[in-house]
PDB file of C-alpha atoms in Angstrom:
ATOM      1  CA  MET A  87      15.487 167.411   2.748  1.00 42.00           C
ATOM      2  CA  LEU A  88      16.259 164.758   0.127  1.00 44.00           C
ATOM      3  CA  PHE A  89      15.476 161.920   2.536  1.00 43.00           C
ATOM      4  CA  VAL A  90      12.250 163.488   3.827  1.00 41.00           C
ATOM      5  CA  ARG A  91      10.897 164.332   0.383  1.00 49.00           C
ATOM      6  CA  GLY A  92      11.917 161.051  -1.206  1.00 46.00           C
ATOM      7  CA  GLN A  93      10.617 158.782   1.535  1.00 50.00           C
ATOM      8  CA  SER A  94       7.310 160.503   2.203  1.00 45.00           C
ATOM      9  CA  SER A  95       4.735 157.825   1.326  1.00 42.00           C
ATOM     10  CA  GLY A  96       1.921 160.316   1.977  1.00 38.00           C
ATOM     11  CA  ILE A  97       3.200 162.570  -0.807  1.00 44.00           C
ATOM     12  CA  ASN A  98       3.669 159.571  -3.070  1.00 45.00           C
ATOM     13  CA  ALA A  99       0.090 158.450  -2.623  1.00 39.00           C
ATOM     14  CA  GLU A 100      -1.433 161.898  -2.951  1.00 47.00           C
ATOM     15  CA  TYR A 101       0.688 163.200  -5.823  1.00 48.00           C
ATOM     16  CA  GLY A 102      -1.105 165.854  -7.834  1.00 55.00           C
ATOM     17  CA  GLN A 103      -0.977 169.269  -9.409  1.00 57.00           C
ATOM     18  CA  ALA A 104      -1.482 170.879  -5.994  1.00 77.00           C
ATOM     19  CA  LEU A 105       2.298 170.578  -5.630  1.00 85.00           C
ATOM     20  CA  SER A 106       4.519 173.024  -7.470  1.00 90.00           C
ATOM     21  CA  ALA A 107       6.463 171.829 -10.506  1.00 91.00           C
ATOM     22  CA  ALA A 108       9.677 172.202  -8.493  1.00 92.00           C
ATOM     23  CA  ASP A 109       8.328 169.891  -5.799  1.00 91.00           C
ATOM     24  CA  ARG A 110       7.028 167.370  -8.323  1.00 92.00           C
ATOM     25  CA  LEU A 111      10.454 167.357  -9.916  1.00 93.00           C
ATOM     26  CA  GLY A 112      12.251 167.153  -6.582  1.00 93.00           C
ATOM     27  CA  ILE A 113      10.192 164.263  -5.192  1.00 92.00           C
ATOM     28  CA  GLN A 114      10.825 162.091  -8.222  1.00 93.00           C
ATOM     29  CA  GLN A 115      14.497 162.976  -8.495  1.00 94.00           C
ATOM     30  CA  ASP A 116      15.089 162.417  -4.781  1.00 95.00           C
ATOM     31  CA  LEU A 117      13.517 158.978  -4.829  1.00 95.00           C
ATOM     32  CA  PHE A 118      15.528 158.084  -7.928  1.00 96.00           C
ATOM     33  CA  ALA A 119      18.752 159.063  -6.128  1.00 96.00           C
ATOM     34  CA  LEU A 120      17.730 157.036  -3.065  1.00 96.00           C
ATOM     35  CA  ALA A 121      16.931 153.952  -5.142  1.00 96.00           C
ATOM     36  CA  LYS A 122      20.180 154.248  -7.083  1.00 95.00           C
ATOM     37  CA  ALA A 123      22.157 154.459  -3.831  1.00 94.00           C
ATOM     38  CA  GLY A 124      20.271 151.559  -2.259  1.00 94.00           C
ATOM     39  CA  TYR A 125      18.432 153.562   0.407  1.00 95.00           C
ATOM     40  CA  SER A 126      15.024 152.943  -1.154  1.00 95.00           C
ATOM     41  CA  SER A 127      13.612 150.270  -3.449  1.00 95.00           C
ATOM     42  CA  THR A 128      13.350 150.625  -7.201  1.00 96.00           C
ATOM     43  CA  ALA A 129       9.832 149.201  -6.884  1.00 96.00           C
ATOM     44  CA  SER A 130       8.866 152.267  -4.824  1.00 94.00           C
ATOM     45  CA  LEU A 131      10.426 154.470  -7.494  1.00 95.00           C
ATOM     46  CA  LEU A 132       8.355 152.771 -10.207  1.00 96.00           C
ATOM     47  CA  THR A 133       5.197 153.316  -8.170  1.00 94.00           C
ATOM     48  CA  MET A 134       6.050 156.986  -7.858  1.00 92.00           C
ATOM     49  CA  MET A 135       6.810 157.346 -11.564  1.00 93.00           C
ATOM     50  CA  GLY A 136       3.522 155.677 -12.455  1.00 91.00           C
ATOM     51  CA  SER A 137       1.650 158.441 -10.648  1.00 89.00           C
ATOM     52  CA  TYR A 138       2.901 161.087 -13.093  1.00 91.00           C
ATOM     53  CA  VAL A 139       0.399 160.223 -15.854  1.00 90.00           C
ATOM     54  CA  ASN A 140      -1.277 163.623 -15.415  1.00 88.00           C
ATOM     55  CA  GLU A 141       1.958 165.599 -15.500  1.00 91.00           C
ATOM     56  CA  ARG A 142       2.253 168.226 -18.234  1.00 91.00           C
ATOM     57  CA  ASN A 143       5.346 170.219 -17.249  1.00 94.00           C
ATOM     58  CA  TYR A 144       8.166 169.614 -19.715  1.00 95.00           C
ATOM     59  CA  VAL A 145      10.997 169.917 -17.197  1.00 96.00           C
ATOM     60  CA  VAL A 146       9.383 167.381 -14.861  1.00 95.00           C
ATOM     61  CA  LEU A 147       8.553 164.979 -17.696  1.00 96.00           C
ATOM     62  CA  SER A 148      12.019 165.303 -19.195  1.00 97.00           C
ATOM     63  CA  ASN A 149      13.565 164.343 -15.876  1.00 96.00           C
ATOM     64  CA  ILE A 150      11.238 161.353 -15.526  1.00 96.00           C
ATOM     65  CA  ASN A 151      12.073 160.293 -19.069  1.00 97.00           C
ATOM     66  CA  SER A 152      15.797 160.557 -18.386  1.00 96.00           C
ATOM     67  CA  ASN A 153      15.521 158.452 -15.240  1.00 96.00           C
ATOM     68  CA  LEU A 154      13.348 155.899 -17.005  1.00 96.00           C
ATOM     69  CA  SER A 155      16.006 155.661 -19.713  1.00 95.00           C
ATOM     70  CA  THR A 156      18.563 154.842 -17.024  1.00 95.00           C
ATOM     71  CA  LEU A 157      16.262 152.119 -15.682  1.00 96.00           C
ATOM     72  CA  GLY A 158      15.732 150.856 -19.222  1.00 94.00           C
ATOM     73  CA  GLY A 159      19.472 150.370 -19.516  1.00 93.00           C
ATOM     74  CA  LEU A 160      19.347 148.155 -16.422  1.00 93.00           C
ATOM     75  CA  PHE A 161      16.372 146.119 -17.627  1.00 92.00           C
ATOM     76  CA  ASN A 162      16.839 145.804 -21.385  1.00 91.00           C
ATOM     77  CA  HIS A 163      18.476 142.373 -21.196  1.00 91.00           C
ATOM     78  CA  LEU A 164      15.833 140.994 -18.799  1.00 92.00           C
ATOM     79  CA  PRO A 165      12.485 139.269 -19.501  1.00 93.00           C
ATOM     80  CA  CYS A 166      10.666 142.163 -17.788  1.00 94.00           C
ATOM     81  CA  TYR A 167      11.878 144.704 -20.362  1.00 95.00           C
ATOM     82  CA  ASP A 168       8.699 144.402 -22.434  1.00 95.00           C
ATOM     83  CA  GLN A 169       6.709 145.124 -19.271  1.00 96.00           C
ATOM     84  CA  PHE A 170       8.924 148.120 -18.616  1.00 97.00           C
ATOM     85  CA  LYS A 171       8.156 149.459 -22.096  1.00 97.00           C
ATOM     86  CA  ALA A 172       4.443 148.957 -21.447  1.00 97.00           C
ATOM     87  CA  MET A 173       4.745 151.065 -18.304  1.00 96.00           C
ATOM     88  CA  ARG A 174       6.524 153.801 -20.225  1.00 96.00           C
ATOM     89  CA  ARG A 175       3.754 153.795 -22.818  1.00 97.00           C
ATOM     90  CA  LYS A 176       1.170 154.129 -20.070  1.00 95.00           C
ATOM     91  CA  ILE A 177       2.896 157.191 -18.616  1.00 95.00           C
ATOM     92  CA  PHE A 178       3.441 159.069 -21.887  1.00 96.00           C
ATOM     93  CA  SER A 179       0.833 158.035 -24.480  1.00 96.00           C
ATOM     94  CA  LYS A 180      -2.036 160.114 -23.095  1.00 94.00           C
ATOM     95  CA  ILE A 181       0.209 163.167 -22.930  1.00 95.00           C
ATOM     96  CA  LEU A 182       1.105 162.877 -26.627  1.00 96.00           C
ATOM     97  CA  GLU A 183      -2.596 162.645 -27.504  1.00 94.00           C
ATOM     98  CA  GLU A 184      -3.102 166.018 -25.833  1.00 93.00           C
ATOM     99  CA  VAL A 185       0.051 167.671 -27.163  1.00 93.00           C
ATOM    100  CA  GLY A 186      -0.561 166.413 -30.708  1.00 94.00           C
ATOM    101  CA  TRP A 187       1.845 165.907 -33.596  1.00 95.00           C
ATOM    102  CA  GLU A 188       1.602 169.311 -35.238  1.00 91.00           C
ATOM    103  CA  LYS A 189       2.884 172.654 -34.038  1.00 88.00           C
ATOM    104  CA  LYS A 190       0.191 174.975 -32.714  1.00 87.00           C
ATOM    105  CA  GLU A 191       0.131 178.767 -32.604  1.00 84.00           C
ATOM    106  CA  SER A 192      -0.218 178.561 -28.834  1.00 84.00           C
ATOM    107  CA  ASP A 193       2.937 176.446 -28.466  1.00 85.00           C
ATOM    108  CA  GLY A 194       5.766 177.716 -26.352  1.00 84.00           C
ATOM    109  CA  HIS A 195       9.366 176.578 -26.682  1.00 84.00           C
ATOM    110  CA  THR A 196       8.910 173.689 -24.272  1.00 92.00           C
ATOM    111  CA  ASP A 197       5.856 172.371 -26.138  1.00 93.00           C
ATOM    112  CA  ALA A 198       8.017 171.628 -29.175  1.00 93.00           C
ATOM    113  CA  LEU A 199      10.619 169.936 -26.967  1.00 95.00           C
ATOM    114  CA  LEU A 200       7.932 167.914 -25.199  1.00 96.00           C
ATOM    115  CA  ARG A 201       6.364 166.751 -28.472  1.00 97.00           C
ATOM    116  CA  SER A 202       9.701 165.557 -29.822  1.00 97.00           C
ATOM    117  CA  MET A 203      10.581 163.792 -26.577  1.00 97.00           C
ATOM    118  CA  LEU A 204       7.224 161.992 -26.397  1.00 98.00           C
ATOM    119  CA  ILE A 205       7.400 160.741 -29.989  1.00 98.00           C
ATOM    120  CA  GLY A 206      10.942 159.460 -29.535  1.00 97.00           C
ATOM    121  CA  THR A 207      10.214 157.779 -26.209  1.00 97.00           C
ATOM    122  CA  LEU A 208       6.997 156.115 -27.339  1.00 98.00           C
ATOM    123  CA  GLY A 209       8.664 155.009 -30.567  1.00 97.00           C
ATOM    124  CA  ARG A 210      11.375 153.250 -28.551  1.00 96.00           C
ATOM    125  CA  SER A 211       8.730 151.780 -26.274  1.00 97.00           C
ATOM    126  CA  GLY A 212       6.858 149.954 -29.017  1.00 96.00           C
ATOM    127  CA  ASP A 213       3.787 152.188 -29.243  1.00 98.00           C
ATOM    128  CA  THR A 214       2.199 150.869 -32.449  1.00 97.00           C
ATOM    129  CA  GLN A 215       0.217 154.038 -33.203  1.00 97.00           C
ATOM    130  CA  VAL A 216       3.308 156.208 -32.887  1.00 98.00           C
ATOM    131  CA  ILE A 217       5.394 153.828 -34.994  1.00 98.00           C
ATOM    132  CA  GLU A 218       2.748 153.702 -37.734  1.00 98.00           C
ATOM    133  CA  GLN A 219       2.411 157.490 -37.762  1.00 98.00           C
ATOM    134  CA  CYS A 220       6.184 157.936 -37.971  1.00 98.00           C
ATOM    135  CA  MET A 221       6.396 155.458 -40.838  1.00 98.00           C
ATOM    136  CA  SER A 222       3.597 157.298 -42.641  1.00 97.00           C
ATOM    137  CA  LEU A 223       5.224 160.707 -42.140  1.00 97.00           C
ATOM    138  CA  PHE A 224       8.556 159.334 -43.322  1.00 97.00           C
ATOM    139  CA  LYS A 225       7.014 157.835 -46.473  1.00 97.00           C
ATOM    140  CA  THR A 226       5.300 161.128 -47.313  1.00 96.00           C
ATOM    141  CA  HIS A 227       8.554 162.985 -46.631  1.00 96.00           C
ATOM    142  CA  LEU A 228      10.461 160.737 -49.045  1.00 96.00           C
ATOM    143  CA  GLU A 229       7.820 161.092 -51.744  1.00 94.00           C
ATOM    144  CA  GLY A 230       7.893 164.873 -51.517  1.00 90.00           C
ATOM    145  CA  GLY A 231       4.337 165.123 -50.272  1.00 88.00           C
ATOM    146  CA  GLY A 232       5.247 167.202 -47.239  1.00 88.00           C
ATOM    147  CA  GLN A 233       8.323 167.574 -45.075  1.00 92.00           C
ATOM    148  CA  ILE A 234       8.378 166.327 -41.515  1.00 96.00           C
ATOM    149  CA  GLY A 235       8.441 169.277 -39.118  1.00 94.00           C
ATOM    150  CA  ALA A 236      11.985 170.126 -38.064  1.00 92.00           C
ATOM    151  CA  ASP A 237      11.032 169.971 -34.370  1.00 93.00           C
ATOM    152  CA  ILE A 238      10.023 166.282 -34.540  1.00 96.00           C
ATOM    153  CA  ARG A 239      12.122 165.070 -37.468  1.00 97.00           C
ATOM    154  CA  GLY A 240      14.906 163.600 -35.350  1.00 97.00           C
ATOM    155  CA  SER A 241      12.415 161.620 -33.258  1.00 98.00           C
ATOM    156  CA  VAL A 242      10.585 160.408 -36.365  1.00 98.00           C
ATOM    157  CA  TYR A 243      13.873 159.297 -37.943  1.00 98.00           C
ATOM    158  CA  ALA A 244      14.850 157.482 -34.740  1.00 97.00           C
ATOM    159  CA  THR A 245      11.495 155.701 -34.562  1.00 98.00           C
ATOM    160  CA  VAL A 246      11.637 154.694 -38.219  1.00 98.00           C
ATOM    161  CA  ARG A 247      15.198 153.406 -37.883  1.00 97.00           C
ATOM    162  CA  GLY A 248      14.586 151.711 -34.539  1.00 96.00           C
ATOM    163  CA  ASN A 249      11.552 149.817 -35.835  1.00 96.00           C
ATOM    164  CA  GLY A 250      12.554 149.380 -39.461  1.00 96.00           C
ATOM    165  CA  GLY A 251      14.958 147.253 -41.423  1.00 96.00           C
ATOM    166  CA  GLU A 252      17.346 147.442 -44.346  1.00 97.00           C
ATOM    167  CA  LYS A 253      14.911 149.441 -46.490  1.00 97.00           C
ATOM    168  CA  GLU A 254      14.625 152.239 -43.925  1.00 97.00           C
ATOM    169  CA  TYR A 255      18.368 152.129 -43.241  1.00 97.00           C
ATOM    170  CA  ASN A 256      19.149 152.687 -46.926  1.00 97.00           C
ATOM    171  CA  GLU A 257      16.487 155.388 -47.272  1.00 97.00           C
ATOM    172  CA  LEU A 258      18.014 157.329 -44.396  1.00 98.00           C
ATOM    173  CA  LEU A 259      21.501 156.979 -45.878  1.00 97.00           C
ATOM    174  CA  LYS A 260      20.158 158.295 -49.175  1.00 97.00           C
ATOM    175  CA  LEU A 261      18.716 161.338 -47.399  1.00 97.00           C
ATOM    176  CA  PHE A 262      22.086 161.798 -45.697  1.00 97.00           C
ATOM    177  CA  SER A 263      23.975 161.765 -48.981  1.00 96.00           C
ATOM    178  CA  GLU A 264      21.544 164.129 -50.708  1.00 95.00           C
ATOM    179  CA  THR A 265      21.704 166.977 -48.202  1.00 95.00           C
ATOM    180  CA  ASP A 266      24.439 169.516 -47.524  1.00 93.00           C
ATOM    181  CA  LEU A 267      22.822 170.722 -44.301  1.00 95.00           C
ATOM    182  CA  HIS A 268      24.840 169.572 -41.313  1.00 94.00           C
ATOM    183  CA  GLU A 269      21.789 169.774 -39.052  1.00 96.00           C
ATOM    184  CA  GLU A 270      19.969 167.244 -41.226  1.00 97.00           C
ATOM    185  CA  ARG A 271      23.028 165.044 -41.571  1.00 97.00           C
ATOM    186  CA  ASP A 272      23.462 165.098 -37.806  1.00 96.00           C
ATOM    187  CA  ARG A 273      19.857 163.991 -37.213  1.00 96.00           C
ATOM    188  CA  ILE A 274      20.398 161.000 -39.455  1.00 97.00           C
ATOM    189  CA  GLN A 275      23.872 159.936 -38.400  1.00 97.00           C
ATOM    190  CA  ARG A 276      22.959 159.924 -34.712  1.00 97.00           C
ATOM    191  CA  VAL A 277      20.170 157.385 -35.288  1.00 97.00           C
ATOM    192  CA  ILE A 278      21.494 155.357 -38.220  1.00 97.00           C
ATOM    193  CA  GLY A 279      22.778 152.621 -35.906  1.00 95.00           C
ATOM    194  CA  CYS A 280      19.855 152.344 -33.492  1.00 93.00           C
ATOM    195  CA  GLY A 281      17.989 149.527 -35.255  1.00 91.00           C
ATOM    196  CA  PRO A 282      17.410 145.917 -34.198  1.00 92.00           C
ATOM    197  CA  ASN A 283      19.524 144.236 -36.913  1.00 94.00           C
ATOM    198  CA  SER A 284      23.100 143.464 -35.872  1.00 96.00           C
ATOM    199  CA  GLU A 285      24.414 143.425 -39.455  1.00 97.00           C
ATOM    200  CA  LEU A 286      23.050 146.906 -40.082  1.00 97.00           C
ATOM    201  CA  ARG A 287      24.497 148.108 -36.778  1.00 97.00           C
ATOM    202  CA  ALA A 288      27.886 146.789 -37.908  1.00 97.00           C
ATOM    203  CA  GLN A 289      27.490 148.740 -41.153  1.00 97.00           C
ATOM    204  CA  ALA A 290      26.625 151.846 -39.126  1.00 97.00           C
ATOM    205  CA  LEU A 291      29.794 151.458 -37.062  1.00 97.00           C
ATOM    206  CA  ASP A 292      31.884 151.222 -40.238  1.00 97.00           C
ATOM    207  CA  PHE A 293      29.995 154.222 -41.589  1.00 97.00           C
ATOM    208  CA  ALA A 294      31.011 156.189 -38.471  1.00 97.00           C
ATOM    209  CA  LEU A 295      34.687 155.833 -39.412  1.00 96.00           C
ATOM    210  CA  SER A 296      34.175 156.476 -43.114  1.00 96.00           C
ATOM    211  CA  ASP A 297      35.042 159.699 -44.891  1.00 95.00           C
ATOM    212  CA  LYS A 298      31.314 160.451 -45.129  1.00 96.00           C
ATOM    213  CA  VAL A 299      31.252 161.382 -41.431  1.00 96.00           C
ATOM    214  CA  ARG A 300      33.189 164.278 -39.948  1.00 95.00           C
ATOM    215  CA  SER A 301      35.846 163.179 -37.489  1.00 94.00           C
ATOM    216  CA  ASN A 302      34.243 165.252 -34.716  1.00 94.00           C
ATOM    217  CA  ASP A 303      30.898 163.549 -35.339  1.00 96.00           C
ATOM    218  CA  THR A 304      32.140 159.952 -35.262  1.00 96.00           C
ATOM    219  CA  PRO A 305      31.813 159.430 -31.475  1.00 95.00           C
ATOM    220  CA  PHE A 306      28.175 160.558 -31.606  1.00 95.00           C
ATOM    221  CA  VAL A 307      27.373 158.073 -34.379  1.00 97.00           C
ATOM    222  CA  ILE A 308      29.006 155.303 -32.346  1.00 97.00           C
ATOM    223  CA  SER A 309      27.116 156.421 -29.242  1.00 95.00           C
ATOM    224  CA  GLY A 310      23.856 156.045 -31.154  1.00 95.00           C
ATOM    225  CA  VAL A 311      24.689 152.423 -31.867  1.00 96.00           C
ATOM    226  CA  ALA A 312      25.681 151.717 -28.258  1.00 95.00           C
ATOM    227  CA  GLN A 313      22.349 153.013 -27.003  1.00 92.00           C
ATOM    228  CA  ALA A 314      20.357 150.528 -29.109  1.00 93.00           C
ATOM    229  CA  GLY A 315      20.362 147.862 -26.376  1.00 92.00           C
ATOM    230  CA  TRP A 316      22.630 145.442 -24.549  1.00 93.00           C
ATOM    231  CA  GLU A 317      23.601 143.476 -27.677  1.00 95.00           C
ATOM    232  CA  ALA A 318      24.433 146.706 -29.491  1.00 96.00           C
ATOM    233  CA  ARG A 319      26.479 147.834 -26.482  1.00 96.00           C
ATOM    234  CA  ASN A 320      28.550 144.633 -26.674  1.00 96.00           C
ATOM    235  CA  GLU A 321      29.033 145.053 -30.427  1.00 97.00           C
ATOM    236  CA  THR A 322      30.089 148.675 -30.031  1.00 97.00           C
ATOM    237  CA  TRP A 323      32.630 147.886 -27.336  1.00 97.00           C
ATOM    238  CA  ALA A 324      34.123 145.122 -29.505  1.00 97.00           C
ATOM    239  CA  PHE A 325      34.336 147.584 -32.407  1.00 97.00           C
ATOM    240  CA  VAL A 326      36.058 150.245 -30.297  1.00 96.00           C
ATOM    241  CA  LYS A 327      38.600 147.719 -29.017  1.00 96.00           C
ATOM    242  CA  ASN A 328      39.304 146.518 -32.548  1.00 96.00           C
ATOM    243  CA  LYS A 329      39.718 150.057 -33.910  1.00 96.00           C
ATOM    244  CA  TYR A 330      41.368 151.453 -30.798  1.00 94.00           C
ATOM    245  CA  PRO A 331      44.599 152.631 -32.506  1.00 93.00           C
ATOM    246  CA  VAL A 332      42.483 154.687 -34.927  1.00 94.00           C
ATOM    247  CA  PHE A 333      40.536 156.325 -32.106  1.00 93.00           C
ATOM    248  CA  LEU A 334      43.665 156.947 -30.082  1.00 90.00           C
ATOM    249  CA  GLU A 335      45.346 158.669 -33.021  1.00 90.00           C
ATOM    250  CA  ARG A 336      42.276 160.782 -33.772  1.00 91.00           C
ATOM    251  CA  TYR A 337      41.146 161.826 -30.323  1.00 90.00           C
ATOM    252  CA  ALA A 338      43.788 161.176 -27.656  1.00 81.00           C
ATOM    253  CA  GLY A 339      43.958 164.060 -25.232  1.00 77.00           C
ATOM    254  CA  GLY A 340      40.630 165.555 -26.243  1.00 84.00           C
ATOM    255  CA  PHE A 341      37.078 165.647 -24.957  1.00 89.00           C
ATOM    256  CA  LEU A 342      35.800 163.342 -27.707  1.00 92.00           C
ATOM    257  CA  PHE A 343      38.058 160.484 -26.607  1.00 91.00           C
ATOM    258  CA  LYS A 344      36.667 160.669 -23.075  1.00 91.00           C
ATOM    259  CA  ARG A 345      33.135 160.722 -24.468  1.00 92.00           C
ATOM    260  CA  LEU A 346      33.881 157.692 -26.619  1.00 93.00           C
ATOM    261  CA  VAL A 347      35.089 155.767 -23.578  1.00 92.00           C
ATOM    262  CA  GLN A 348      32.067 156.639 -21.462  1.00 92.00           C
ATOM    263  CA  THR A 349      29.410 156.032 -24.106  1.00 92.00           C
ATOM    264  CA  THR A 350      30.796 152.608 -24.980  1.00 94.00           C
ATOM    265  CA  CYS A 351      31.764 151.334 -21.507  1.00 93.00           C
ATOM    266  CA  ALA A 352      29.856 153.005 -18.705  1.00 93.00           C
ATOM    267  CA  ASP A 353      26.444 151.384 -19.213  1.00 94.00           C
ATOM    268  CA  PHE A 354      27.371 147.715 -18.913  1.00 96.00           C
ATOM    269  CA  VAL A 355      25.496 145.704 -16.280  1.00 95.00           C
ATOM    270  CA  ASP A 356      27.872 142.758 -16.132  1.00 94.00           C
ATOM    271  CA  MET A 357      30.917 142.230 -13.940  1.00 96.00           C
ATOM    272  CA  GLU A 358      32.565 140.173 -16.673  1.00 96.00           C
ATOM    273  CA  LYS A 359      32.420 143.278 -18.834  1.00 96.00           C
ATOM    274  CA  TYR A 360      33.854 145.251 -15.914  1.00 97.00           C
ATOM    275  CA  LYS A 361      36.863 142.909 -15.920  1.00 97.00           C
ATOM    276  CA  ASP A 362      37.139 143.169 -19.695  1.00 97.00           C
ATOM    277  CA  VAL A 363      37.121 146.989 -19.667  1.00 97.00           C
ATOM    278  CA  GLU A 364      39.580 147.117 -16.773  1.00 97.00           C
ATOM    279  CA  LYS A 365      41.947 144.648 -18.451  1.00 97.00           C
ATOM    280  CA  PHE A 366      41.773 146.381 -21.813  1.00 97.00           C
ATOM    281  CA  PHE A 367      42.705 149.803 -20.474  1.00 95.00           C
ATOM    282  CA  SER A 368      45.429 148.375 -18.231  1.00 95.00           C
ATOM    283  CA  GLU A 369      47.030 147.018 -21.403  1.00 96.00           C
ATOM    284  CA  ASN A 370      46.163 150.010 -23.598  1.00 93.00           C
ATOM    285  CA  LYS A 371      46.989 153.120 -21.627  1.00 87.00           C
ATOM    286  CA  ALA A 372      45.052 156.319 -22.228  1.00 86.00           C
ATOM    287  CA  PRO A 373      46.399 158.912 -19.758  1.00 83.00           C
ATOM    288  CA  SER A 374      44.091 161.669 -20.941  1.00 84.00           C
ATOM    289  CA  ALA A 375      41.035 159.493 -20.304  1.00 89.00           C
ATOM    290  CA  GLU A 376      42.020 157.987 -16.947  1.00 92.00           C
ATOM    291  CA  ARG A 377      39.240 159.778 -15.106  1.00 93.00           C
ATOM    292  CA  ALA A 378      36.622 158.781 -17.703  1.00 93.00           C
ATOM    293  CA  ILE A 379      37.795 155.162 -17.507  1.00 95.00           C
ATOM    294  CA  LYS A 380      37.645 155.180 -13.710  1.00 96.00           C
ATOM    295  CA  GLN A 381      34.164 156.734 -13.735  1.00 96.00           C
ATOM    296  CA  SER A 382      32.977 154.179 -16.276  1.00 96.00           C
ATOM    297  CA  LEU A 383      34.242 151.297 -14.155  1.00 97.00           C
ATOM    298  CA  GLU A 384      32.597 152.756 -11.063  1.00 97.00           C
ATOM    299  CA  ASN A 385      29.340 153.123 -12.959  1.00 96.00           C
ATOM    300  CA  ILE A 386      29.417 149.495 -14.101  1.00 97.00           C
ATOM    301  CA  LYS A 387      29.883 148.369 -10.489  1.00 97.00           C
ATOM    302  CA  LEU A 388      27.062 150.599  -9.302  1.00 96.00           C
ATOM    303  CA  ARG A 389      24.701 149.321 -11.990  1.00 96.00           C
ATOM    304  CA  CYS A 390      25.547 145.698 -11.250  1.00 96.00           C
ATOM    305  CA  SER A 391      24.915 146.221  -7.538  1.00 97.00           C
ATOM    306  CA  TRP A 392      21.654 148.033  -8.271  1.00 97.00           C
ATOM    307  CA  LEU A 393      20.356 145.226 -10.466  1.00 96.00           C
ATOM    308  CA  GLU A 394      21.467 142.493  -8.061  1.00 95.00           C
ATOM    309  CA  ARG A 395      19.771 144.316  -5.189  1.00 96.00           C
ATOM    310  CA  ASP A 396      16.451 145.124  -6.873  1.00 96.00           C
ATOM    311  CA  GLY A 397      16.155 142.932  -9.968  1.00 94.00           C
ATOM    312  CA  GLU A 398      13.784 140.347  -8.506  1.00 94.00           C
ATOM    313  CA  SER A 399      11.551 142.859  -6.731  1.00 96.00           C
ATOM    314  CA  VAL A 400      11.254 144.912  -9.933  1.00 96.00           C
ATOM    315  CA  ALA A 401      10.177 141.855 -11.930  1.00 95.00           C
ATOM    316  CA  GLN A 402       7.583 141.114  -9.251  1.00 95.00           C
ATOM    317  CA  TRP A 403       6.393 144.730  -9.277  1.00 96.00           C
ATOM    318  CA  PHE A 404       5.604 144.530 -12.985  1.00 95.00           C
ATOM    319  CA  LYS A 405       3.611 141.332 -12.431  1.00 94.00           C
ATOM    320  CA  ASP A 406       1.723 142.786  -9.475  1.00 94.00           C
ATOM    321  CA  HIS A 407       0.779 145.893 -11.489  1.00 92.00           C
ATOM    322  CA  GLY A 408      -0.524 144.004 -14.497  1.00 90.00           C
ATOM    323  CA  PHE A 409       2.120 144.895 -17.071  1.00 88.00           C
TER     324      PHE A 409
END
């Protein structure tokens, strides 16, 4: 069924709301799995994803967004990454216009989730209107003119941090220090390291190990830095290696140590990094995380093969489609 659904060019061309949400989800997810495994081209996957501009089902859109994030991790060190972000804006910007920024009486639970997802995704994709609105909401929030709605606050913080500088970094830290609510602290600490400035990312990594952050929260702060792009991923891995005895003492044998390994290692797209990760853990044994290490190494290999196989055709696809 996966092969038939994923490879059906007729369905791809005629995609529409006549299909059930389950089928719309399944078609996209099947083709993603085929492209990842090398049985279909990533260019075909991008064509399919581009046809979802009229989608409004949260579950379907969330799955598309997740798969696009995976592709973004493959492309974010390539010249075509700006074109990739333009494609993501094209898919999601119209949907946010319809959903709006403010909660409505008619909203269901998934509407709030969709709104937050759209703001965060478009903020990461360089949507100037979304970035400006987030900056405006954040400024008003700081001045006491009106709090940002709890359902979108995390996405607004992430957009502000991801597109801001030292000023926004310090303002978020001030908010962090002034609240006793763990939910608010968690929103901030997860995004504090996601900005474009390497010096501020280094400060965020040090902040993660400070006494201001709960020990159980540290891996999630570090994960936020690692997800800021390929340079941030390299910086985070170097930090983890340097502080490895600290992490081993804190988390060895627990779930958080495995998570730390995966979030800092698994998303590399470079066989030199594969060798580095393999060598490091051969010299620094972590028995409780052996499976996580093995899975991370396998994922690096898979991602490298995927990019080598489809990198050129993807770059050409973006050119051919005017991005």
